[in-house]
Coordinates of C-alpha atoms in Angstrom, one line a residue:
M1 CA 0.0 0.0 0.0
S2 CA 1.4 3.3 -1.0
G3 CA 2.0 6.1 1.5
A4 CA -1.0 8.1 0.2
A5 CA -3.4 5.2 0.4
A6 CA -2.2 4.4 4.0
A7 CA -2.8 8.0 5.0
D8 CA -6.3 8.0 3.6
A9 CA -7.1 4.7 5.4
R10 CA -5.8 6.2 8.7
A11 CA -8.0 9.3 8.2
I12 CA -11.1 7.2 7.6
I13 CA -10.4 5.1 10.7
T14 CA -9.8 8.3 12.7
D15 CA -13.0 9.8 11.5
K16 CA -14.9 6.7 12.6
I17 CA -13.3 6.8 16.0
E18 CA -14.4 10.4 16.4
E19 CA -17.8 9.5 15.2
H20 CA -18.1 6.7 17.8
K21 CA -16.8 9.1 20.5
R22 CA -19.5 11.6 19.7
A23 CA -22.1 8.7 19.7
V24 CA -20.9 7.6 23.2
I25 CA -21.1 11.2 24.4
L26 CA -24.7 11.5 23.1
L27 CA -25.6 8.2 24.7
K28 CA -24.1 9.4 28.1
R29 CA -26.2 12.6 27.8
R30 CA -29.3 10.5 27.2
L31 CA -28.4 8.3 30.2
N32 CA -28.1 11.4 32.3
T33 CA -31.7 12.3 31.6
F34 CA -32.8 9.3 33.7
T35 CA -31.3 10.8 36.9
D36 CA -33.5 12.5 39.5
V37 CA -31.8 15.8 39.2
A38 CA -32.3 15.9 35.4
R39 CA -36.1 15.9 36.0
L40 CA -35.8 19.4 37.6
P41 CA -37.4 22.1 35.4
A42 CA -34.8 24.4 33.8
E43 CA -36.4 27.4 35.4
L44 CA -36.0 25.9 38.9
L45 CA -32.4 24.8 38.2
S46 CA -31.6 28.3 37.0
E47 CA -32.8 29.7 40.3
V48 CA -30.5 27.2 42.1
F49 CA -27.6 28.4 40.1
L50 CA -28.4 32.0 40.8
Q51 CA -28.6 31.3 44.5
V52 CA -25.1 29.6 44.5
C53 CA -23.7 32.5 42.4
R54 CA -25.2 35.1 44.8
E55 CA -23.8 33.4 47.9
E56 CA -20.4 33.1 46.4
Y57 CA -20.5 36.8 45.3
D58 CA -21.5 38.0 48.8
K59 CA -18.9 35.8 50.4
Q60 CA -16.1 37.3 48.3
Q61 CA -17.1 40.9 48.5
G62 CA -18.5 41.1 52.0
S63 CA -15.2 41.8 53.8
Y64 CA -12.8 44.8 53.6
Y65 CA -9.9 42.4 54.2
H66 CA -10.8 39.7 51.6
N67 CA -9.2 39.5 48.2
P68 CA -11.9 38.5 45.8
G69 CA -10.7 35.7 43.5
D70 CA -12.2 34.0 40.5
S71 CA -15.9 33.2 40.3
R72 CA -15.8 29.7 41.8
W73 CA -19.5 29.2 41.2
I74 CA -18.7 28.5 37.5
S75 CA -17.8 24.9 38.6
V76 CA -21.5 24.1 38.5
A77 CA -21.4 24.6 34.7
H78 CA -18.7 21.9 34.5
T79 CA -20.9 19.2 35.8
C80 CA -22.5 18.1 32.5
H81 CA -23.4 19.4 29.1
S82 CA -27.0 20.3 29.9
W83 CA -25.9 22.3 33.0
R84 CA -23.3 24.1 30.9
E85 CA -25.8 25.0 28.3
L86 CA -28.3 26.2 30.9
A87 CA -25.6 28.3 32.7
L88 CA -24.5 29.9 29.4
H89 CA -28.0 30.9 28.6
T90 CA -28.9 32.2 32.1
A91 CA -27.9 35.9 31.8
G92 CA -28.3 36.6 35.5
L93 CA -25.4 34.3 36.4
W94 CA -22.9 36.4 34.5
S95 CA -24.2 39.7 35.9
Y96 CA -22.3 39.1 39.2
I97 CA -18.9 40.4 38.2
I98 CA -15.8 40.0 40.5
I99 CA -13.2 42.1 38.7
T100 CA -10.1 40.1 38.1
R101 CA -8.9 40.4 34.5
K102 CA -10.2 42.6 31.8
T103 CA -10.8 39.7 29.4
H104 CA -12.8 37.9 32.0
V105 CA -14.9 41.0 32.5
E106 CA -15.6 41.3 28.8
S107 CA -16.8 37.7 28.7
F108 CA -19.1 38.2 31.6
L109 CA -20.6 41.4 30.1
A110 CA -21.3 39.7 26.8
R111 CA -23.0 36.7 28.5
S112 CA -25.0 38.9 30.9
Q113 CA -26.9 40.5 28.0
D114 CA -29.1 43.2 29.5
A115 CA -29.3 41.8 33.1
P116 CA -28.6 44.3 36.0
L117 CA -25.0 44.3 37.0
S118 CA -23.4 43.6 40.4
V119 CA -19.7 44.6 40.4
T120 CA -17.1 44.2 43.1
A121 CA -13.3 44.7 43.1
N122 CA -10.4 44.7 45.5
L123 CA -8.0 47.3 44.1
N124 CA -5.1 46.6 46.4
T125 CA -3.6 43.9 44.2
P126 CA -0.8 43.7 41.5
Q127 CA -3.4 43.8 38.8
S128 CA -5.0 47.0 40.1
D129 CA -4.3 49.0 37.0
E130 CA -6.0 46.5 34.8
K131 CA -8.9 46.3 37.2
I132 CA -9.4 50.0 37.2
E133 CA -9.4 50.1 33.4
A134 CA -12.1 47.4 33.4
I135 CA -14.2 49.3 36.0
E136 CA -13.9 52.5 34.0
D137 CA -15.2 50.7 30.9
I138 CA -18.2 49.4 32.8
F139 CA -19.0 52.8 34.3
V140 CA -18.8 54.6 31.0
V141 CA -20.8 52.1 28.9
H142 CA -23.0 50.2 31.3
T143 CA -24.0 52.7 34.0
P144 CA -27.7 52.3 33.3
R145 CA -27.4 48.6 34.1
L146 CA -25.5 49.0 37.4
K147 CA -27.4 47.5 40.4
E148 CA -24.6 47.1 43.0
V149 CA -21.1 48.5 43.1
S150 CA -18.5 47.6 45.7
L151 CA -14.9 48.9 45.6
F152 CA -12.5 47.8 48.3
Q153 CA -8.9 48.8 49.3
A154 CA -8.7 51.7 46.9
S155 CA -6.9 55.0 47.3
S156 CA -8.9 58.1 47.7
H157 CA -7.8 59.4 44.3
T158 CA -8.8 56.2 42.6
I159 CA -12.2 56.2 44.1
H160 CA -12.6 59.9 43.2
G161 CA -11.6 59.2 39.6
L162 CA -13.9 56.2 39.2
C163 CA -16.9 58.1 40.7
Q164 CA -16.3 60.8 38.0
K165 CA -17.0 58.1 35.4
L166 CA -20.5 57.7 36.7
C167 CA -21.6 60.6 34.5
T168 CA -25.0 59.4 33.5
T169 CA -28.1 58.3 35.5
A170 CA -27.9 54.9 37.2
P171 CA -31.6 54.2 37.6
L172 CA -31.1 50.6 38.9
L173 CA -28.3 51.3 41.4
Q174 CA -29.4 50.1 44.8
S175 CA -26.1 49.5 46.7
L176 CA -22.8 51.5 46.8
I177 CA -19.9 50.4 48.9
L178 CA -16.6 52.4 48.8
S179 CA -13.7 51.5 51.0
E180 CA -10.4 53.3 51.1
R181 CA -7.2 51.3 51.6
I182 CA -6.7 50.0 55.1
G183 CA -3.6 51.5 56.7
Q184 CA -3.5 54.5 54.4
Y185 CA -3.0 57.7 56.3
W186 CA -5.5 60.6 56.0
A187 CA -4.3 63.0 53.3
R188 CA -5.1 66.6 53.7
D189 CA -5.3 67.0 49.9
A190 CA -7.6 63.9 49.4
P191 CA -10.6 64.8 47.3
Y192 CA -14.2 64.6 48.4
I193 CA -15.9 61.7 46.8
F194 CA -19.5 62.5 46.1
P195 CA -20.0 66.0 44.7
Y196 CA -21.0 64.4 41.4
L197 CA -23.7 62.1 42.7
S198 CA -27.1 63.6 43.2
P199 CA -30.4 61.9 44.1
E200 CA -31.6 62.4 40.5
M201 CA -28.7 60.3 39.3
I202 CA -29.3 57.4 41.8
P203 CA -33.0 57.4 42.4
S204 CA -33.1 53.8 43.6
L205 CA -30.1 53.8 46.0
R206 CA -30.9 51.9 49.2
T207 CA -27.6 51.0 50.7
L208 CA -24.6 53.3 51.2
N209 CA -21.4 52.0 52.9
I210 CA -18.4 54.3 53.0
N211 CA -15.2 53.3 54.8
L212 CA -12.4 55.9 55.5
V213 CA -13.5 57.9 52.5
K214 CA -13.4 61.7 52.7
F215 CA -17.0 63.1 52.6
R216 CA -19.2 65.9 54.0
W217 CA -22.6 65.4 55.6
D218 CA -24.1 68.2 53.4
Q219 CA -23.4 66.3 50.2
P220 CA -26.5 65.1 48.3
I221 CA -25.4 61.4 48.3
F222 CA -27.2 61.1 51.7
C223 CA -30.6 60.9 50.0
A224 CA -34.1 60.2 51.2
T225 CA -34.2 56.7 49.5
L226 CA -31.5 55.2 51.8
T227 CA -32.6 52.4 54.1
K228 CA -29.1 51.3 55.2
L229 CA -26.2 53.7 55.9
I230 CA -22.8 52.6 57.2
V231 CA -20.1 55.3 57.6
R232 CA -16.7 54.8 59.1
G233 CA -14.7 58.0 59.4
R234 CA -11.1 58.7 60.3
I235 CA -10.3 59.5 63.9
E236 CA -7.3 61.5 63.0
A237 CA -9.1 63.7 60.5
P238 CA -9.4 67.4 61.4
Q239 CA -12.6 68.6 63.1
N240 CA -14.2 70.3 60.1
T241 CA -13.6 67.6 57.5
M242 CA -17.1 66.1 57.7
G243 CA -18.9 69.4 58.1
S244 CA -21.0 70.6 61.1
F245 CA -23.0 68.5 63.5
E246 CA -26.1 70.3 62.3
S247 CA -25.4 69.1 58.8
L248 CA -25.3 65.5 60.1
L249 CA -28.7 66.0 61.8
T250 CA -30.2 67.5 58.6
A251 CA -28.8 64.5 56.6
I252 CA -30.3 62.0 59.1
Q253 CA -33.6 63.9 59.2
N254 CA -33.8 63.6 55.4
M255 CA -33.4 59.8 55.5
T256 CA -36.7 59.0 57.1
T257 CA -36.8 55.4 55.7
L258 CA -33.5 54.3 57.4
Q259 CA -33.6 50.8 58.8
L260 CA -29.9 50.5 59.7
L261 CA -27.7 53.4 60.8
E262 CA -24.0 52.7 61.7
L263 CA -21.6 55.6 62.4
N264 CA -18.0 54.8 63.4
E265 CA -16.0 57.9 64.2
A266 CA -18.3 59.7 61.8
I267 CA -19.9 62.3 64.1
P268 CA -18.7 65.9 63.9
R269 CA -17.1 66.5 67.3
L270 CA -18.1 68.8 70.2
P271 CA -15.3 71.1 71.3
A272 CA -12.5 69.4 73.2
D273 CA -13.2 71.4 76.4
T274 CA -16.9 70.3 76.6
T275 CA -17.6 69.0 80.1
S276 CA -21.3 68.2 79.6
V277 CA -23.5 67.3 76.6
P278 CA -25.7 70.3 75.6
P279 CA -29.5 70.0 75.3
P280 CA -30.6 68.7 72.0
S281 CA -31.4 71.3 69.4
R282 CA -34.1 69.2 67.8
K283 CA -35.6 65.7 67.9
I284 CA -35.3 63.5 64.9
T285 CA -37.7 60.6 64.6
L286 CA -36.6 57.5 62.6
P287 CA -39.8 55.4 62.6
H288 CA -38.4 52.5 60.6
L289 CA -35.0 52.1 62.3
R290 CA -34.2 48.5 63.3
H291 CA -30.4 48.7 64.0
L292 CA -28.4 51.6 65.4
V293 CA -24.6 51.4 65.9
I294 CA -22.5 54.4 67.2
V295 CA -18.8 54.3 67.9
S296 CA -17.2 57.6 69.0
S297 CA -16.2 59.5 72.1
C298 CA -18.7 59.3 75.0
R299 CA -19.7 63.0 74.5
D300 CA -20.3 62.6 70.8
C301 CA -22.2 59.4 71.2
A302 CA -24.3 61.0 73.8
N303 CA -24.8 64.2 71.8
L304 CA -26.2 62.3 68.7
L305 CA -28.2 59.8 70.8
A306 CA -29.9 62.7 72.6
H307 CA -31.3 63.9 69.2
L308 CA -32.7 60.6 68.0
S309 CA -36.0 58.9 68.6
F310 CA -36.6 55.4 67.3
P311 CA -39.0 52.5 67.9
E312 CA -39.0 50.6 71.2
N313 CA -37.8 47.3 69.5
T314 CA -34.7 48.9 67.8
F315 CA -31.4 47.1 68.4
Y316 CA -28.7 49.6 69.4
Q317 CA -25.0 49.4 70.1
L318 CA -23.2 52.4 71.7
S319 CA -19.4 52.4 72.2
G320 CA -17.9 55.4 74.0
M321 CA -14.2 55.3 73.5
D322 CA -13.1 57.8 76.1
G323 CA -14.3 58.9 79.6
K324 CA -15.3 62.5 79.0
C325 CA -19.0 62.9 79.5
G326 CA -19.3 59.2 80.2
R327 CA -22.0 59.8 82.8
D328 CA -24.0 61.8 80.3
L329 CA -23.9 58.9 77.9
V330 CA -25.0 56.5 80.6
K331 CA -27.9 58.8 81.5
I332 CA -29.1 59.2 77.9
F333 CA -28.7 55.5 77.3
K334 CA -30.9 55.0 80.4
D335 CA -33.5 57.3 78.9
C336 CA -33.5 55.1 75.7
L337 CA -34.0 52.0 77.9
A338 CA -37.0 53.6 79.4
R339 CA -38.5 53.9 75.9
S340 CA -37.5 50.4 74.8
E341 CA -39.1 47.0 75.2
P342 CA -38.2 45.5 78.7
L343 CA -35.1 43.4 78.9
H344 CA -35.2 39.8 79.9
T345 CA -31.4 39.1 80.1
I346 CA -28.5 41.4 81.2
R347 CA -24.8 40.7 80.6
L348 CA -22.0 42.6 82.2
D349 CA -18.4 42.2 81.0
R350 CA -15.2 43.9 80.3
A351 CA -14.2 44.7 76.7
L352 CA -11.8 42.1 75.4
G353 CA -8.4 43.6 74.6
T354 CA -9.5 46.9 76.0
V355 CA -8.2 48.1 79.3
G356 CA -10.7 49.9 81.5
H357 CA -13.9 49.5 79.5
Q358 CA -17.1 48.0 80.9
I359 CA -19.8 46.4 78.7
F360 CA -23.5 46.3 79.4
S361 CA -25.6 44.3 77.0
G362 CA -29.1 42.9 77.1
L363 CA -31.7 40.7 75.4
R364 CA -35.4 41.3 75.2
A365 CA -37.9 38.5 75.9
T366 CA -39.0 38.7 72.2
S367 CA -35.4 38.3 70.9
R368 CA -34.7 35.9 68.2
P369 CA -31.2 34.5 67.0
H370 CA -29.4 37.1 64.9
N371 CA -27.4 36.4 61.7
P372 CA -23.8 35.6 62.8
F373 CA -22.5 37.1 59.6
S374 CA -24.4 40.4 60.1
S375 CA -22.7 43.6 60.9
V376 CA -25.2 44.4 63.6
P377 CA -24.5 43.2 67.2
S378 CA -25.8 39.9 68.6
E379 CA -27.4 41.7 71.6
D380 CA -30.5 43.8 71.4
I381 CA -28.9 46.5 73.6
Y382 CA -25.2 47.1 73.9
L383 CA -23.2 49.8 75.8
K384 CA -19.4 50.1 76.2
V385 CA -18.0 52.9 78.3
P386 CA -14.8 53.5 80.3
A387 CA -14.8 51.8 83.7
N388 CA -13.8 55.0 85.5
P389 CA -16.2 56.1 86.7
P390 CA -18.2 52.8 86.8
F391 CA -21.6 52.8 85.3
T392 CA -23.3 50.5 87.8
R393 CA -24.4 53.2 90.2
P394 CA -26.1 55.6 87.7
L395 CA -27.5 52.7 85.7
F396 CA -28.9 50.4 88.4
R397 CA -29.6 52.6 91.4
G398 CA -33.0 54.1 91.9
T399 CA -34.8 52.6 88.9
N400 CA -37.3 50.0 88.0
L401 CA -36.1 49.7 84.4
F402 CA -34.9 46.1 85.0
K403 CA -37.8 44.7 87.0
N404 CA -38.5 42.3 84.1
V405 CA -35.0 40.9 84.0
R406 CA -34.9 37.2 84.9
R407 CA -31.4 36.3 83.9
L408 CA -28.1 38.1 84.9
E409 CA -24.7 37.0 83.5
V410 CA -21.6 38.6 84.8
D411 CA -18.0 38.0 83.6
H412 CA -15.7 39.1 86.5
N413 CA -12.5 39.3 84.3
D414 CA -10.6 41.4 86.9
Q415 CA -13.5 43.9 87.0
P416 CA -14.5 45.0 90.5
W417 CA -18.2 45.0 90.1
S418 CA -20.4 46.7 92.7
W419 CA -22.6 43.6 93.4
S420 CA -25.0 45.3 95.9
E421 CA -25.8 48.1 93.4
I422 CA -26.3 45.6 90.6
F423 CA -28.5 43.2 92.6
T424 CA -30.6 46.1 93.9
G425 CA -31.4 47.1 90.3
V426 CA -32.5 43.6 89.2
P427 CA -34.8 42.4 92.0
N428 CA -36.6 39.7 90.1
V429 CA -33.6 37.7 88.7
T430 CA -34.1 34.0 88.9
F431 CA -30.9 32.9 87.1
L432 CA -27.4 34.2 88.0
S433 CA -24.3 33.3 86.1
I434 CA -20.9 34.5 87.2
T435 CA -17.5 33.8 85.5
G436 CA -14.2 34.4 87.2
D437 CA -12.8 34.2 90.7
Q438 CA -14.9 35.9 93.4
T439 CA -14.4 37.2 97.0
K440 CA -16.4 38.0 100.1
V441 CA -17.9 41.0 98.3
L442 CA -20.2 38.8 96.2
T443 CA -21.3 36.4 99.0
D444 CA -22.0 39.4 101.3
A445 CA -24.2 41.0 98.6
L446 CA -26.2 37.7 98.3
S447 CA -26.5 37.1 102.1
T448 CA -26.4 40.4 104.0
P449 CA -29.8 41.3 105.4
Y450 CA -31.2 44.8 104.9
P451 CA -34.4 46.4 106.1
S452 CA -37.5 45.3 104.4
S453 CA -39.6 48.0 102.7
S454 CA -43.0 46.8 103.9
G455 CA -44.7 50.2 103.6
K456 CA -44.8 50.7 107.4
K457 CA -43.0 53.7 108.9
K458 CA -41.0 51.6 111.2
S459 CA -40.3 48.0 110.2
T460 CA -37.9 45.6 112.0
S461 CA -38.1 42.9 109.4
T462 CA -35.2 42.2 107.1
T463 CA -34.8 40.6 103.7
L464 CA -32.1 39.7 101.2
L465 CA -31.3 40.9 97.7
L466 CA -32.5 38.7 94.8
P467 CA -35.3 37.1 96.7
R468 CA -36.5 35.1 93.7
L469 CA -33.1 33.6 92.9
E470 CA -33.4 30.0 91.9
V471 CA -30.3 29.0 89.9
V472 CA -26.7 30.1 90.4
K473 CA -24.0 29.1 87.9
F474 CA -20.2 29.6 88.6
S475 CA -17.7 29.2 85.8
D476 CA -13.9 29.3 85.9
I477 CA -13.6 30.0 89.6
R478 CA -11.4 28.6 92.3
L479 CA -13.5 27.2 95.2
L480 CA -10.2 26.7 97.1
S481 CA -6.9 28.6 96.8
L482 CA -3.7 26.8 97.5
D483 CA -1.6 29.8 98.5
G484 CA -4.2 31.4 100.7
D485 CA -4.7 34.6 98.7
L486 CA -8.5 34.2 99.3
T487 CA -9.1 34.2 103.0
P488 CA -11.3 32.6 104.0
K489 CA -11.7 30.1 101.2
F490 CA -14.4 31.0 98.7
L491 CA -16.0 27.5 99.3
D492 CA -16.6 28.4 103.0
L493 CA -18.0 31.8 102.1
L494 CA -20.3 30.3 99.6
I495 CA -21.6 27.7 102.1
D496 CA -22.3 30.4 104.6
C497 CA -24.1 32.4 102.0
L498 CA -26.3 29.5 100.9
M499 CA -27.2 28.7 104.4
T500 CA -28.2 32.2 105.2
R501 CA -30.5 32.2 102.1
C502 CA -32.0 29.0 103.4
N503 CA -32.7 30.6 106.8
Y504 CA -34.6 33.4 104.9
N505 CA -36.6 30.9 102.9
M506 CA -34.8 32.1 99.8
A507 CA -32.9 28.9 99.2
V508 CA -31.0 28.4 95.9
A509 CA -32.7 25.5 94.1
E510 CA -29.8 24.6 91.8
L511 CA -26.1 25.3 91.8
R512 CA -24.0 24.7 88.6
L513 CA -20.2 24.4 88.7
V514 CA -18.4 24.5 85.3
Q515 CA -14.6 24.4 84.9
C516 CA -14.0 25.3 88.5
M517 CA -10.4 24.7 89.5
N518 CA -9.4 23.3 92.9
T519 CA -12.7 21.5 93.3
L520 CA -12.9 17.9 94.6
S521 CA -15.9 15.6 94.9
K522 CA -15.8 16.0 98.7
D523 CA -16.2 19.8 98.3
V524 CA -19.2 19.2 96.0
D525 CA -20.7 16.8 98.6
R526 CA -20.6 19.7 101.2
L527 CA -22.6 21.8 98.8
K528 CA -25.1 19.1 98.2
E529 CA -26.0 19.1 101.9
I530 CA -27.4 22.7 101.4
V531 CA -28.5 22.9 97.7
A532 CA -31.1 20.4 96.5
N533 CA -29.6 20.1 93.0
V534 CA -25.9 20.6 92.4
V535 CA -24.8 20.1 88.8
W536 CA -21.0 19.6 88.5
D537 CA -19.0 18.8 85.4
G538 CA -16.9 16.4 87.5
V539 CA -13.6 17.9 86.6
E540 CA -11.1 17.7 89.5
D541 CA -8.4 20.0 88.3
M542 CA -6.1 21.0 91.1
E543 CA -3.5 23.7 90.6
T544 CA 0.1 23.3 91.6
E545 CA 1.9 26.2 93.3
E546 CA 3.9 26.8 90.1
E547 CA 0.7 27.2 88.1
E548 CA -0.8 29.7 90.6
E549 CA 2.3 31.9 90.6
D550 CA 1.9 32.1 86.8
E551 CA 5.4 33.4 86.4
Y552 CA 7.2 33.6 83.1
D553 CA 10.5 34.9 81.8
E554 CA 9.8 37.9 79.6
D555 CA 13.1 37.3 77.8
E556 CA 12.2 33.7 77.0
Y557 CA 11.6 34.4 73.3
D558 CA 14.0 37.2 72.7
E559 CA 16.3 35.2 70.5
F560 CA 13.4 34.9 68.0
G561 CA 12.5 38.6 68.2
Y562 CA 8.9 37.9 69.3
Y563 CA 8.9 40.9 71.7
D564 CA 10.5 43.3 69.2
E565 CA 7.2 45.0 68.5
G566 CA 8.5 48.2 67.1
E567 CA 6.3 51.2 67.6
Y568 CA 2.5 51.4 67.9
D569 CA 0.5 54.2 66.4
D570 CA -2.3 54.5 68.9
G571 CA -4.3 56.8 66.7
L572 CA -4.7 54.5 63.8
G573 CA -4.2 51.1 65.5
F574 CA -1.5 49.8 63.1
W575 CA 2.0 48.4 63.8
Y576 CA 4.8 49.8 61.8

């Protein structure tokens, strides 16, 4: 056989092989149609794809610190031929664009057809120039299709330049998130971002989230259509950068449909020499507000809070970062509590990683579990203020605000709580949970008699605090101390306290011990003689003298440089 004839024969055989391959593929596709998932209607399967795509998009664009990668949801289109065809013809899938490379963006835009666009980009990457170019193209050509825009880790000049490209009306734009680069110092010459965006250009805007971006409260971007506003300012910025406090009030008053308001160092400040919060100049009602978060100095938190009125079931979190006018903040916070739904649970704690701050938080009886990935707090009510002066006296004394509280949880955490003042303010508590080592101050508060207020002018009867107390839980405490630093031992103090309550017919029905060190079964047996139900985790963990001393060599890791921390910029919170 000649060479040409052999080549023709090989070509014929190769063609038949390819034909058989295609036949096998078609048979496999037909076989796939007998699976249960293949019976799903295309419309329903498309909705499933869209849900997966949306979740992946939210996951990758929801954090200031996350670097969005490729759209991993595309893997669903690699499952089989029919799924790929369905994905390619579902325009909504390709409308969620995570800016990576310009060629990828162009493919997404072509496949998305006329679907509304959701665009997100992290601009602190080596490909930032290419990403910026891709975003500019979208803003110039596809502004009428924009539904969501999220730009993270960008410089102020980059954000300003991109916003200038939004030169036409964006009738579908509902969400705008702009975040300046983390760690970038405030620049005096940084441009204001929003002078070009008017309510007429963004008539559907519902969510505005600006982080470290230079703005003024009198700019028209703060429009009446907003339902969610999150603003994080710069603590080191000069006083007049954001405009006046009255301009902030006017902006909030204009946003009557707000459901979430979060201001972090974004309140124009009162003068530094202010010693008390001035009376409110006006009262602003936010009838639809569900979540309120304010982080600022105590006096600025109090100043804004005094001007706001919101529904009784609003969740609010207040963080006063310094002690000036701290009592004013507690007083105004107390006024808000008087207008709120009654609390069922109160928690007292010290701010983790923060020296000298106390935390008061509470849950209402109607509370439901919150979304753990939400930016709003997990408590219904939250207050963080400096511990000096302590908030227990002005908050708990002389009030019946907490008469409906049934559960009190306190984390000692080296915080000297005024137990008597706290217990006086929550007379109807039935469950008490305490974490951390305790002393005689606690047992005295639970067992010291005081005159009963029976209504008679002269009464010789006495009673105890927390008369309805039923359950006490101790966690992470030492019932006994090996080196005698707690004298007498807390176990003996606790037994005397429990016996006193029995004598007053206010016996504790249940005592729970969780992770309590230096506790033996014989100690628990002593408690069982007094308390009807003692629930103990059974852990007999006795300290040694070396463990109690808790000494360490501060130079132990010096050879590795672990303690060479450099300098700390307290204003910005970054190491350098």
